[in-house]
Coordinates of C-alpha atoms and ligand atoms in Angstrom, one line a residue:
Chain A
X1 CA 63.7 1.1 88.9
X2 CA 67.2 -0.3 88.9
X3 CA 70.3 2.0 89.0
X4 CA 73.3 0.5 87.6
X5 CA 76.9 2.2 87.7
X6 CA 79.3 1.7 85.0
X7 CA 82.9 2.8 83.5
X8 CA 81.2 4.4 80.4
X9 CA 81.7 7.9 79.5
X10 CA 78.6 10.6 80.8
X11 CA 76.2 11.2 79.3
X12 CA 74.0 14.1 79.3
X13 CA 71.4 16.8 76.8
X14 CA 73.1 17.4 74.4
X15 CA 72.1 20.0 71.1
X16 CA 69.0 19.6 70.1
X17 CA 68.4 17.3 73.0
X18 CA 65.8 14.5 72.3
X19 CA 64.9 16.1 67.9
X20 CA 67.8 14.8 66.4
X21 CA 66.7 11.5 67.0
X22 CA 63.4 11.9 66.7
X23 CA 63.7 14.0 63.4
X24 CA 66.7 11.0 62.5
X25 CA 64.3 8.7 63.0
X26 CA 61.4 10.0 61.0
X27 CA 63.4 11.5 58.5
X28 CA 64.9 8.1 57.6
X29 CA 62.2 6.6 57.5
X30 CA 60.7 9.1 55.1
X31 CA 63.1 8.5 52.5
X32 CA 62.8 4.7 53.2
X33 CA 59.2 4.7 52.3
X34 CA 60.0 6.5 48.8
X35 CA 62.7 4.9 47.4
X36 CA 60.2 1.9 48.4
X37 CA 57.3 3.3 47.0
X38 CA 59.6 4.2 43.8
X39 CA 58.0 8.5 44.8
X40 CA 60.7 11.6 44.6
X41 CA 61.7 11.7 48.4
X42 CA 61.3 15.6 48.1
X43 CA 57.6 15.2 46.4
X44 CA 56.9 12.2 49.1
X45 CA 57.4 14.8 52.1
X46 CA 55.3 17.3 50.2
X47 CA 52.3 15.5 50.0
X48 CA 52.3 14.8 53.8
X49 CA 53.5 18.5 55.3
X50 CA 50.6 19.8 57.8
X51 CA 49.1 22.7 55.8
X52 CA 46.3 24.3 58.3
X53 CA 47.1 25.7 61.6
X54 CA 46.7 25.8 64.6
X55 CA 47.5 22.0 64.0
X56 CA 47.6 20.2 67.3
X57 CA 49.6 17.0 67.3
X58 CA 48.3 13.9 69.2
X59 CA 51.2 14.7 72.1
X60 CA 51.2 18.2 74.0
X61 CA 52.1 20.4 71.5
X62 CA 49.7 22.3 68.9
X63 CA 51.6 23.4 66.0
X64 CA 51.1 27.3 65.8
X65 CA 52.4 28.5 62.0
X66 CA 54.8 27.1 59.7
X67 CA 54.8 27.1 56.1
X68 CA 56.6 23.5 55.3
X69 CA 56.9 23.6 51.3
X70 CA 57.8 27.5 51.0
X71 CA 61.0 26.0 53.3
X72 CA 61.7 22.6 50.4
X73 CA 61.5 24.9 47.8
X74 CA 63.7 27.2 48.7
X75 CA 66.5 24.5 49.5
X76 CA 65.5 22.3 45.9
X77 CA 66.2 25.8 44.1
X78 CA 69.3 26.4 46.0
X79 CA 71.1 23.1 45.0
X80 CA 69.7 23.2 42.1
X81 CA 67.8 19.9 43.2
X82 CA 66.0 19.1 39.0
X83 CA 69.6 19.5 37.9
X84 CA 70.8 16.8 40.8
X85 CA 70.2 13.5 37.6
X86 CA 72.9 15.2 35.4
X87 CA 75.1 15.7 37.8
X88 CA 75.1 12.6 39.6
X89 CA 75.5 11.0 35.7
X90 CA 78.5 13.0 35.2
X91 CA 80.1 11.9 38.7
X92 CA 79.9 8.8 38.1
X93 CA 81.7 9.1 34.7
X94 CA 84.4 9.6 36.0
X95 CA 84.3 6.8 39.0
X96 CA 82.3 9.0 41.9
X97 CA 78.6 8.0 43.5
X98 CA 76.8 10.7 44.2
X99 CA 74.3 11.0 45.8
X100 CA 71.1 13.6 47.5
X101 CA 69.8 13.4 50.8
X102 CA 67.1 15.7 52.1
X103 CA 65.7 16.0 55.4
X104 CA 62.9 18.5 56.9
X105 CA 62.8 18.8 60.8
X106 CA 60.4 20.4 63.0
X107 CA 61.1 21.2 66.2
X108 CA 59.1 23.0 70.0
X109 CA 61.6 25.4 71.3
X110 CA 60.4 28.8 73.1
X111 CA 61.0 25.9 76.4
X112 CA 57.5 26.5 78.3
X113 CA 54.5 27.1 79.6
X114 CA 55.1 26.2 82.8
X115 CA 51.6 24.3 83.5
X116 CA 52.2 22.5 80.2
X117 CA 55.8 21.1 81.6
X118 CA 54.5 20.5 84.8
X119 CA 52.0 18.3 83.5
X120 CA 54.2 16.8 82.3
X121 CA 56.1 16.6 85.7
X122 CA 58.9 19.0 85.8
X123 CA 60.2 20.4 89.0
X124 CA 60.6 23.8 87.8
X125 CA 58.7 27.0 85.6
X126 CA 59.9 27.7 82.8
X127 CA 59.7 31.3 82.5
X128 CA 62.3 34.3 81.9
X129 CA 62.8 37.5 83.9
X130 CA 64.3 40.7 82.5
X131 CA 65.0 44.1 84.6
X132 CA 65.4 47.1 82.1
X133 CA 67.8 49.9 83.8
X134 CA 67.3 53.2 82.5
X135 CA 69.5 55.6 84.4
X136 CA 69.6 59.6 85.3
X137 CA 71.8 59.9 81.7
X138 CA 69.2 58.3 79.6
X139 CA 71.4 54.4 79.1
X140 CA 69.7 51.7 79.2
X141 CA 71.1 48.5 81.1
X142 CA 69.4 45.2 80.6
X143 CA 69.7 42.2 84.2
X144 CA 69.0 39.3 81.6
X145 CA 69.1 35.8 83.6
X146 CA 69.2 34.2 80.8
X147 CA 73.3 33.7 79.8
X148 CA 75.4 34.2 77.1
X149 CA 78.6 32.0 76.2
X150 CA 79.0 32.8 72.3
X151 CA 75.6 32.9 71.2
X152 CA 75.5 37.0 71.1
X153 CA 72.3 38.0 73.2
X154 CA 74.8 40.9 74.2
X155 CA 74.1 42.3 70.6
X156 CA 70.4 40.7 70.2
X157 CA 68.8 41.7 73.7
X158 CA 70.7 45.2 73.2
X159 CA 69.5 45.6 69.4
X160 CA 65.5 45.2 70.8
X161 CA 65.4 47.9 72.6
X162 CA 67.6 50.2 70.7
X163 CA 65.2 49.9 67.8
X164 CA 62.0 50.5 69.7
X165 CA 63.6 53.6 71.6
X166 CA 65.8 54.4 68.3
X167 CA 69.0 54.7 70.1
X168 CA 72.3 54.0 69.3
X169 CA 72.8 50.2 70.5
X170 CA 76.3 51.7 72.7
X171 CA 73.5 53.1 74.7
X172 CA 72.1 49.6 75.7
X173 CA 73.8 47.3 78.2
X174 CA 73.7 43.8 79.3
X175 CA 74.1 42.6 82.5
X176 CA 74.2 38.8 82.6
X177 CA 76.1 35.7 84.2
X178 CA 76.3 36.7 87.8
X179 CA 73.4 36.1 90.2
X180 CA 74.9 38.4 93.0
X181 CA 73.2 41.0 90.2
X182 CA 70.4 39.3 88.4
X183 CA 67.3 37.3 89.3
X184 CA 68.5 33.8 88.0
X185 CA 67.1 32.6 85.0
X186 CA 65.9 28.7 84.1
X187 CA 68.7 29.0 81.2
X188 CA 70.4 28.6 77.6
X189 CA 69.0 26.4 76.3
X190 CA 66.2 24.5 73.8
X191 CA 66.8 27.1 71.8
X192 CA 64.8 30.0 74.5
X193 CA 66.7 33.0 75.3
X194 CA 65.3 35.1 72.3
X195 CA 61.9 34.0 72.4
X196 CA 61.6 33.4 75.8
X197 CA 64.1 35.8 77.9
X198 CA 63.8 38.3 74.8
X199 CA 60.4 38.3 75.6
X200 CA 60.8 39.3 79.2
X201 CA 62.6 42.1 77.7
X202 CA 59.8 43.4 76.1
X203 CA 57.5 42.9 78.8
X204 CA 60.1 45.2 80.7
X205 CA 59.8 47.3 77.9
X206 CA 56.2 48.0 78.3
X207 CA 56.1 49.0 81.4
X208 CA 59.5 51.2 81.3
X209 CA 57.7 52.6 77.8
X210 CA 54.2 53.3 79.7
X211 CA 56.1 55.0 82.6
X212 CA 58.4 57.7 80.1
X213 CA 55.6 58.2 78.3
X214 CA 53.7 59.3 81.2
X215 CA 56.6 61.7 82.4
X216 CA 57.0 63.0 78.7
X217 CA 53.3 63.9 79.2
X218 CA 53.7 65.6 82.3
X219 CA 56.6 67.7 81.3
X220 CA 55.1 68.6 78.2
X221 CA 51.8 69.2 79.0
X222 CA 50.3 66.5 76.7
X223 CA 47.9 63.6 76.7
X224 CA 49.5 60.4 76.9
X225 CA 48.2 58.6 74.2
X226 CA 49.9 61.0 71.9
X227 CA 52.9 61.0 72.8
X228 CA 55.0 58.4 70.6
X229 CA 58.4 57.4 70.8
X230 CA 60.7 58.0 67.8
X231 CA 64.7 58.2 67.1
X232 CA 65.3 58.3 71.4
X233 CA 62.5 61.1 72.0
X234 CA 59.4 61.6 73.3
X235 CA 57.0 63.6 71.0
X236 CA 53.6 64.3 71.2
X237 CA 52.4 63.1 68.0
X238 CA 51.0 65.8 65.3
X239 CA 53.5 69.0 67.2
X240 CA 57.0 69.8 66.7
X241 CA 57.0 68.9 71.2
X242 CA 59.1 66.7 71.6
X243 CA 61.3 65.9 75.5
X244 CA 64.8 63.6 74.4
X245 CA 65.0 60.0 76.5
X246 CA 68.1 61.8 78.9
X247 CA 65.3 64.3 79.8
X248 CA 62.8 61.9 80.8
X249 CA 64.8 59.8 82.6
X250 CA 66.6 63.2 84.4
X251 CA 63.2 64.7 85.6
X252 CA 62.2 60.6 86.9
X253 CA 65.0 61.0 89.1
X254 CA 65.2 64.5 90.0
X255 CA 61.5 63.4 90.8
X256 CA 61.2 67.7 90.8
X257 CA 58.5 67.4 88.4
X258 CA 56.6 63.7 88.3
X259 CA 52.8 63.5 87.8
X260 CA 51.1 63.4 91.4
X261 CA 51.6 59.8 93.0
X262 CA 54.0 58.4 90.4
X263 CA 57.1 57.4 92.2
X264 CA 60.7 58.5 91.2
X265 CA 63.0 56.1 89.0
X266 CA 63.0 54.8 86.2
X267 CA 63.0 50.9 86.7
X268 CA 61.1 48.1 85.8
X269 CA 61.5 44.5 85.7
X270 CA 58.8 41.3 84.0
X271 CA 58.7 37.9 84.6
X272 CA 57.2 36.0 80.8
X273 CA 55.3 32.6 80.7
X274 CA 55.5 31.4 77.4
X275 CA 51.8 30.3 76.6
X276 CA 52.8 28.1 73.7
X277 CA 56.3 26.7 72.5
X278 CA 57.6 27.5 69.6
X279 CA 57.9 25.5 66.0
X280 CA 61.3 26.3 63.8
X281 CA 61.3 23.8 60.9
X282 CA 62.9 23.9 57.9
X283 CA 64.7 21.8 54.8
X284 CA 67.9 20.5 54.4
X285 CA 70.2 19.0 51.2
X286 CA 72.8 17.3 50.6
X287 CA 74.7 16.6 48.0
X288 CA 77.8 14.4 48.3
X289 CA 80.7 12.5 46.2
X290 CA 81.3 8.7 48.1
X291 CA 84.6 7.5 47.1
X292 CA 84.4 3.7 46.3
X293 CA 87.5 3.1 46.8
X294 CA 87.6 4.4 49.3
X295 CA 84.7 4.6 51.4
X296 CA 85.5 8.3 52.1
X297 CA 82.3 11.3 51.6
X298 CA 83.3 14.4 50.3
X299 CA 80.9 17.2 50.2
X300 CA 79.4 18.9 46.8
X301 CA 77.3 21.3 48.7
X302 CA 74.7 21.5 51.4
X303 CA 71.6 23.9 51.4
X304 CA 69.7 24.9 54.2
X305 CA 66.0 26.6 54.1
X306 CA 64.8 27.9 57.8
X307 CA 61.7 29.3 59.4
X308 CA 63.0 30.5 62.5
X309 CA 60.7 34.0 62.3
X310 CA 61.7 37.1 62.3
X311 CA 65.3 37.3 62.6
X312 CA 66.5 39.9 64.8
X313 CA 70.2 39.9 63.6
X314 CA 70.6 37.5 60.5
X315 CA 74.5 37.3 60.7
X316 CA 74.0 35.5 64.7
X317 CA 71.1 33.2 63.6
X318 CA 73.6 32.2 60.7
X319 CA 76.2 31.5 63.0
X320 CA 74.4 29.5 65.0
X321 CA 72.9 27.8 62.2
X322 CA 76.9 27.0 61.0
X323 CA 77.8 25.8 63.9
X324 CA 75.3 23.2 64.6
X325 CA 75.5 22.1 61.2
X326 CA 78.6 21.2 61.6
X327 CA 77.6 19.5 65.2
X328 CA 74.9 17.0 63.1
X329 CA 77.6 16.2 60.6
X330 CA 79.8 15.4 62.5
X331 CA 77.6 13.2 64.4
X332 CA 76.1 11.3 61.1
X333 CA 80.2 10.8 59.7
X334 CA 82.8 11.7 63.1
X335 CA 81.9 11.3 65.8
X336 CA 80.9 8.4 68.3
X337 CA 82.5 6.8 71.9
X338 CA 83.8 3.4 71.0
X339 CA 85.4 0.7 73.2
X340 CA 87.8 -1.7 72.6
X341 CA 85.9 -4.9 73.9
X342 CA 87.8 -5.1 77.6
X343 CA 85.1 -1.7 78.0
X344 CA 88.4 -0.1 77.8
X345 CA 87.6 3.3 76.0
X346 CA 89.7 4.3 73.4
X347 CA 88.3 7.8 71.6
X348 CA 89.0 9.6 75.3
X349 CA 91.2 12.8 73.9
X350 CA 91.2 14.5 70.5
X351 CA 93.4 12.9 69.1
X352 CA 91.1 9.4 69.0
X353 CA 87.4 11.3 69.1
X354 CA 87.2 12.9 65.6
X355 CA 86.0 15.9 65.9
X356 CA 85.3 18.0 63.2
X357 CA 87.9 20.1 61.9
X358 CA 87.9 22.8 58.6
X359 CA 88.9 20.2 56.1
X360 CA 85.6 17.8 57.3
X361 CA 83.5 20.4 55.9
X362 CA 82.1 23.0 53.2
X363 CA 81.1 26.0 53.4
X364 CA 77.3 26.4 54.3
X365 CA 74.4 28.1 51.6
X366 CA 72.1 29.0 54.3
X367 CA 68.5 30.7 53.3
X368 CA 65.9 31.4 55.4
X369 CA 62.3 31.9 55.3
X370 CA 59.2 33.2 57.3
X371 CA 56.3 32.7 59.4
X372 CA 56.0 35.3 62.4
X373 CA 55.6 32.9 65.6
X374 CA 52.1 34.5 66.8
X375 CA 52.5 33.3 70.4
X376 CA 55.7 36.5 71.4
X377 CA 55.5 39.8 70.9
X378 CA 58.7 39.5 68.7
X379 CA 57.4 37.1 66.8
X380 CA 60.6 34.7 66.9
X381 CA 60.8 31.0 67.2
X382 CA 65.2 30.2 68.2
X383 CA 67.9 29.6 66.1
X384 CA 70.2 27.1 67.9
X385 CA 70.1 23.8 68.0
X386 CA 68.3 23.3 64.0
X387 CA 71.3 22.8 62.5
X388 CA 72.3 20.2 65.1
X389 CA 68.8 18.5 64.9
X390 CA 68.3 18.9 61.0
X391 CA 71.8 17.6 58.7
X392 CA 72.5 13.7 60.3
X393 CA 69.5 12.6 58.1
X394 CA 70.6 14.5 55.4
X395 CA 73.8 13.4 55.7
X396 CA 73.2 10.2 55.7
X397 CA 70.3 10.2 53.1
X398 CA 72.7 11.7 50.9
X399 CA 75.0 8.6 51.3
X400 CA 72.7 6.2 50.8
X401 CA 71.8 7.6 48.1
X402 CA 74.7 7.3 46.4
X403 CA 76.1 3.6 47.6
X404 CA 73.0 2.4 46.7
X405 CA 72.7 0.5 50.0
X406 CA 70.0 1.8 52.6
X407 CA 71.7 -0.1 55.5
X408 CA 74.4 2.4 57.0
X409 CA 74.6 3.4 61.1
X410 CA 76.5 6.4 62.0
X411 CA 78.8 7.2 62.0
X412 CA 79.2 6.4 58.9
X413 CA 83.1 6.6 58.6
X414 CA 84.9 5.2 55.7
X415 CA 85.4 1.9 57.0
X416 CA 81.3 1.5 57.4
X417 CA 80.6 3.4 54.1
X418 CA 83.3 0.8 52.1
X419 CA 81.4 -2.3 54.1
X420 CA 78.4 -1.4 52.7
X421 CA 78.9 -0.9 49.1
X422 CA 81.5 -4.0 49.3
X423 CA 79.9 -6.0 51.4
Chain B
X1 CA 114.3 25.4 88.7
X2 CA 115.6 27.8 86.1
X3 CA 115.6 31.0 85.0
X4 CA 113.9 31.6 81.8
X5 CA 115.0 34.6 79.6
X6 CA 113.2 35.1 77.5
X7 CA 111.0 38.5 75.2
X8 CA 106.8 38.5 75.1
X9 CA 105.3 40.8 72.3
X10 CA 107.8 43.0 72.5
X11 CA 109.1 42.5 77.0
X12 CA 111.9 41.0 77.8
X13 CA 111.3 38.8 79.9
X14 CA 113.1 37.0 82.5
X15 CA 110.5 33.8 84.4
X16 CA 111.9 31.1 87.5
X17 CA 109.8 28.1 86.4
X18 CA 110.2 24.6 87.0
X19 CA 112.2 22.6 84.3
X20 CA 108.9 20.7 83.6
X21 CA 106.9 23.8 82.5
X22 CA 105.3 24.3 79.4
X23 CA 105.9 27.8 77.7
X24 CA 101.6 28.1 77.7
X25 CA 102.0 27.7 81.3
X26 CA 104.8 30.3 82.1
X27 CA 102.6 32.6 79.6
X28 CA 99.7 31.8 81.6
X29 CA 100.0 31.8 84.9
X30 CA 103.6 33.4 85.5
X31 CA 103.0 36.4 83.1
X32 CA 99.7 36.4 83.4
X33 CA 98.9 36.5 79.5
X34 CA 95.9 34.3 80.0
X35 CA 94.1 35.0 76.2
X36 CA 96.2 32.2 75.2
X37 CA 93.9 29.2 76.0
X38 CA 94.4 25.4 77.0
X39 CA 92.1 23.2 75.2
X40 CA 93.7 19.6 75.7
X41 CA 96.9 19.5 76.4
X42 CA 97.5 17.0 73.7
X43 CA 98.8 19.0 70.8
X44 CA 95.4 18.6 69.2
X45 CA 92.8 21.5 69.5
X46 CA 95.0 24.6 68.7
X47 CA 93.7 26.8 71.4
X48 CA 97.1 27.4 72.6
X49 CA 98.6 28.7 69.0
X50 CA 101.7 31.5 70.0
X51 CA 104.4 32.4 67.4
X52 CA 108.3 31.7 68.2
X53 CA 110.1 33.7 66.4
X54 CA 107.2 34.3 63.5
X55 CA 106.2 30.4 63.3
X56 CA 102.6 29.2 65.0
X57 CA 103.4 26.8 67.6
X58 CA 101.3 25.2 70.1
X59 CA 102.8 26.2 73.4
X60 CA 101.3 23.4 74.7
X61 CA 103.6 21.7 73.4
X62 CA 106.6 23.3 73.8
X63 CA 108.9 23.7 77.9
X64 CA 109.4 27.0 78.9
X65 CA 112.9 25.8 78.2
X66 CA 112.9 25.5 75.2
X67 CA 111.6 29.3 73.8
X68 CA 114.6 30.9 75.9
X69 CA 115.8 33.7 73.6
X70 CA 113.5 33.5 71.7
X71 CA 111.0 35.8 70.5
X72 CA 107.2 35.5 71.8
X73 CA 104.1 37.1 70.3
X74 CA 100.7 35.5 72.3
X75 CA 96.8 37.2 70.9
X76 CA 97.8 40.2 73.9
X77 CA 100.3 41.0 71.5
X78 CA 99.3 41.1 68.2
X79 CA 97.4 44.5 68.3
X80 CA 98.5 47.9 67.8
X81 CA 97.1 50.2 70.9
X82 CA 94.0 50.0 70.0
X83 CA 93.9 49.0 66.7
X84 CA 93.0 45.7 65.9
X85 CA 95.1 43.8 63.9
X86 CA 94.2 42.9 60.1
X87 CA 93.3 39.6 61.1
X88 CA 91.7 40.4 64.4
X89 CA 89.2 42.9 63.1
X90 CA 88.0 40.4 60.0
X91 CA 87.0 37.8 62.7
X92 CA 85.2 40.5 64.3
X93 CA 83.2 41.5 61.2
X94 CA 83.3 38.1 59.7
X95 CA 81.2 37.0 63.3
X96 CA 83.9 34.6 62.9
X97 CA 84.0 34.2 66.8
X98 CA 80.9 32.5 69.6
X99 CA 81.9 31.2 72.6
X100 CA 85.9 33.0 72.4
X101 CA 87.1 29.4 73.3
X102 CA 89.2 28.5 70.2
X103 CA 89.9 32.1 68.8
X104 CA 92.8 33.7 70.4
X105 CA 94.6 30.1 68.6
X106 CA 92.2 30.4 65.5
X107 CA 93.9 34.0 65.0
X108 CA 97.7 33.0 65.7
X109 CA 97.7 29.9 63.4
X110 CA 95.4 32.2 60.6
X111 CA 98.5 35.0 60.8
X112 CA 101.2 32.8 60.1
X113 CA 98.6 30.8 57.6
X114 CA 98.2 34.4 55.5
X115 CA 102.4 35.1 55.9
X116 CA 103.4 31.8 54.9
X117 CA 100.9 31.7 52.0
X118 CA 101.7 35.0 51.0
X119 CA 98.1 36.5 50.0
X120 CA 97.7 33.5 47.9
X121 CA 94.4 31.6 50.0
X122 CA 90.9 30.1 48.8
X123 CA 88.9 28.3 50.7
X124 CA 90.7 24.5 50.4
X125 CA 94.1 25.8 51.1
X126 CA 92.7 27.3 54.3
X127 CA 90.6 24.9 55.2
X128 CA 93.9 22.7 55.0
X129 CA 95.5 24.8 56.8
X130 CA 93.2 25.0 60.1
X131 CA 93.3 21.0 60.4
X132 CA 95.0 21.7 63.6
X133 CA 93.2 24.6 65.3
X134 CA 89.7 22.4 66.6
X135 CA 86.5 24.8 67.2
X136 CA 83.1 23.3 68.3
X137 CA 81.0 26.1 67.7
X138 CA 80.9 28.1 64.2
X139 CA 81.3 24.9 62.0
X140 CA 84.4 27.3 59.9
X141 CA 82.3 28.8 57.7
X142 CA 83.1 31.8 59.0
X143 CA 86.7 31.1 59.9
X144 CA 87.4 30.4 57.0
X145 CA 85.8 33.7 55.4
X146 CA 87.5 36.1 58.0
X147 CA 90.9 34.2 56.9
X148 CA 90.0 35.3 53.4
X149 CA 88.6 38.0 54.3
X150 CA 91.9 39.7 56.4
X151 CA 94.3 37.7 53.5
X152 CA 93.0 40.4 51.2
X153 CA 93.5 43.3 54.1
X154 CA 96.8 42.3 55.0
X155 CA 98.1 42.7 51.6
X156 CA 96.5 45.4 51.4
X157 CA 98.6 47.0 54.4
X158 CA 101.8 45.6 53.9
X159 CA 101.5 47.0 49.9
X160 CA 101.0 50.4 52.6
X161 CA 103.6 50.0 54.4
Ligands
FES1 S1 95.8 23.3 74.7 FE1 97.8 23.0 73.3 S2 96.8 21.9 71.0 FE2 95.5 22.1 72.6
FES2 S1 83.9 30.3 69.5 FE1 83.7 28.3 70.5 S2 85.0 27.0 69.9 FE2 85.6 28.2 68.2

């Protein structure tokens, strides 16, 4: 191995890390193949979709589930794919080059089964853990090593617990980001937080609920198997006997009347090591116009149809997709590290490095199709990086479609696009 | 060193600062109003936007001395006690923030945008006007939605006053 020092800017894993690159190459190839075969690009993809699951890929991944036809059909419908030729002709009449670009992605998230990553050379295990404390007054604290810096774990994780117990979300709080307080976690990345960290919470909750049911059954003089949890109460099925969660919690801590041999308290920990990766997938279609006089691209519409499995909080999921799309579009059109002939970085500030701004982007049209992930009890797949993975190819496929020249580098700046049109 | 007297969020303050001190540093370091953020220090990102005499200003681009005698409002001064400003409420309801880094500047800019356009806003105008504020998380979709929503709420609030 040879190590060298350079004066180029440091690089690191970026949203999607590896999947945007792979997806971009595959989807540019699909588009190129369709054009050379004179087949509709969406049709060519449909012909090649995997439809039987589980599907063992030649590399380590075994796709567990998916419905890729559902995603592309939803995207084609949303953008009125069939109506595109008419819109293109109309745009042409007003001197604009209109193009449409499809991109279908699949990614591996929920990283990862520790054994699998160990076999690939990873030096760590990729589990997550959770601790759940039910306080004597019935409020619930969740300690998680899965940190949030804007992804909304404080909301989504609390929702999981509030839904299971039927208590108001305000009774649940999340403690994270402080290793003085919580077990260290393996990190928020790879769209893994809900699939792995969220499942650890479910596992800890199962233990809490099992113990709480024993306490409730003892207090109600009923059989443990008859206890159900509804609206924050432990009920004996088929009777009107019940005990509320705070009373169960109080009983756990006063320890005056617990089943023989039971430890006081209501606090449980679980570690969760996933059994498989998860495989979010989707179809993105971008419609845009290029001004042949300036090479400038303007968006007409951008639709995204994703399958992330079960959505716990659709609003947060959509926010993640919006941000991912913006990053993918940024790569496609605007962002790049530029050096001059002497090796000087000339994109060293926001003055020169083009971060997408509000007027560079369209509003997005999102939809979801659902196949529940069989690998975890929540049925979730992960949504944090999808936008950044699928967007770039859709944009470049659309521009190359518009200008009729398949050779175009990212970022497709007006200068590059103009030269691709005029040679 | 000079003594700069100004009003911040309705309170008269007098601060001794070095002459080269930027307004954003006076706010953050001398007054501990860390809601105003610094994202670039070069007038590009808009994380530092505050209102100076009612106008949105990038506080990293103004010397503290230039603000002497002015009325400055920061994100901390926007809510009325526990009641969020309609723009803050709209950002919250529309999920217009994720990490929150850009948010104080976005909100201060957005309030100024609504004031200048008198509630007559469309998506294109909002996007154009927000050009001086960078967000890496939201893709702007929900920010634009929040600003349009708030424009409606602010009109209603004004009519009620
Ligand atoms: S910190 Fe003032 S514009 Fe970025
Ligand atoms: S919410 Fe993170 S930068 Fe805007």
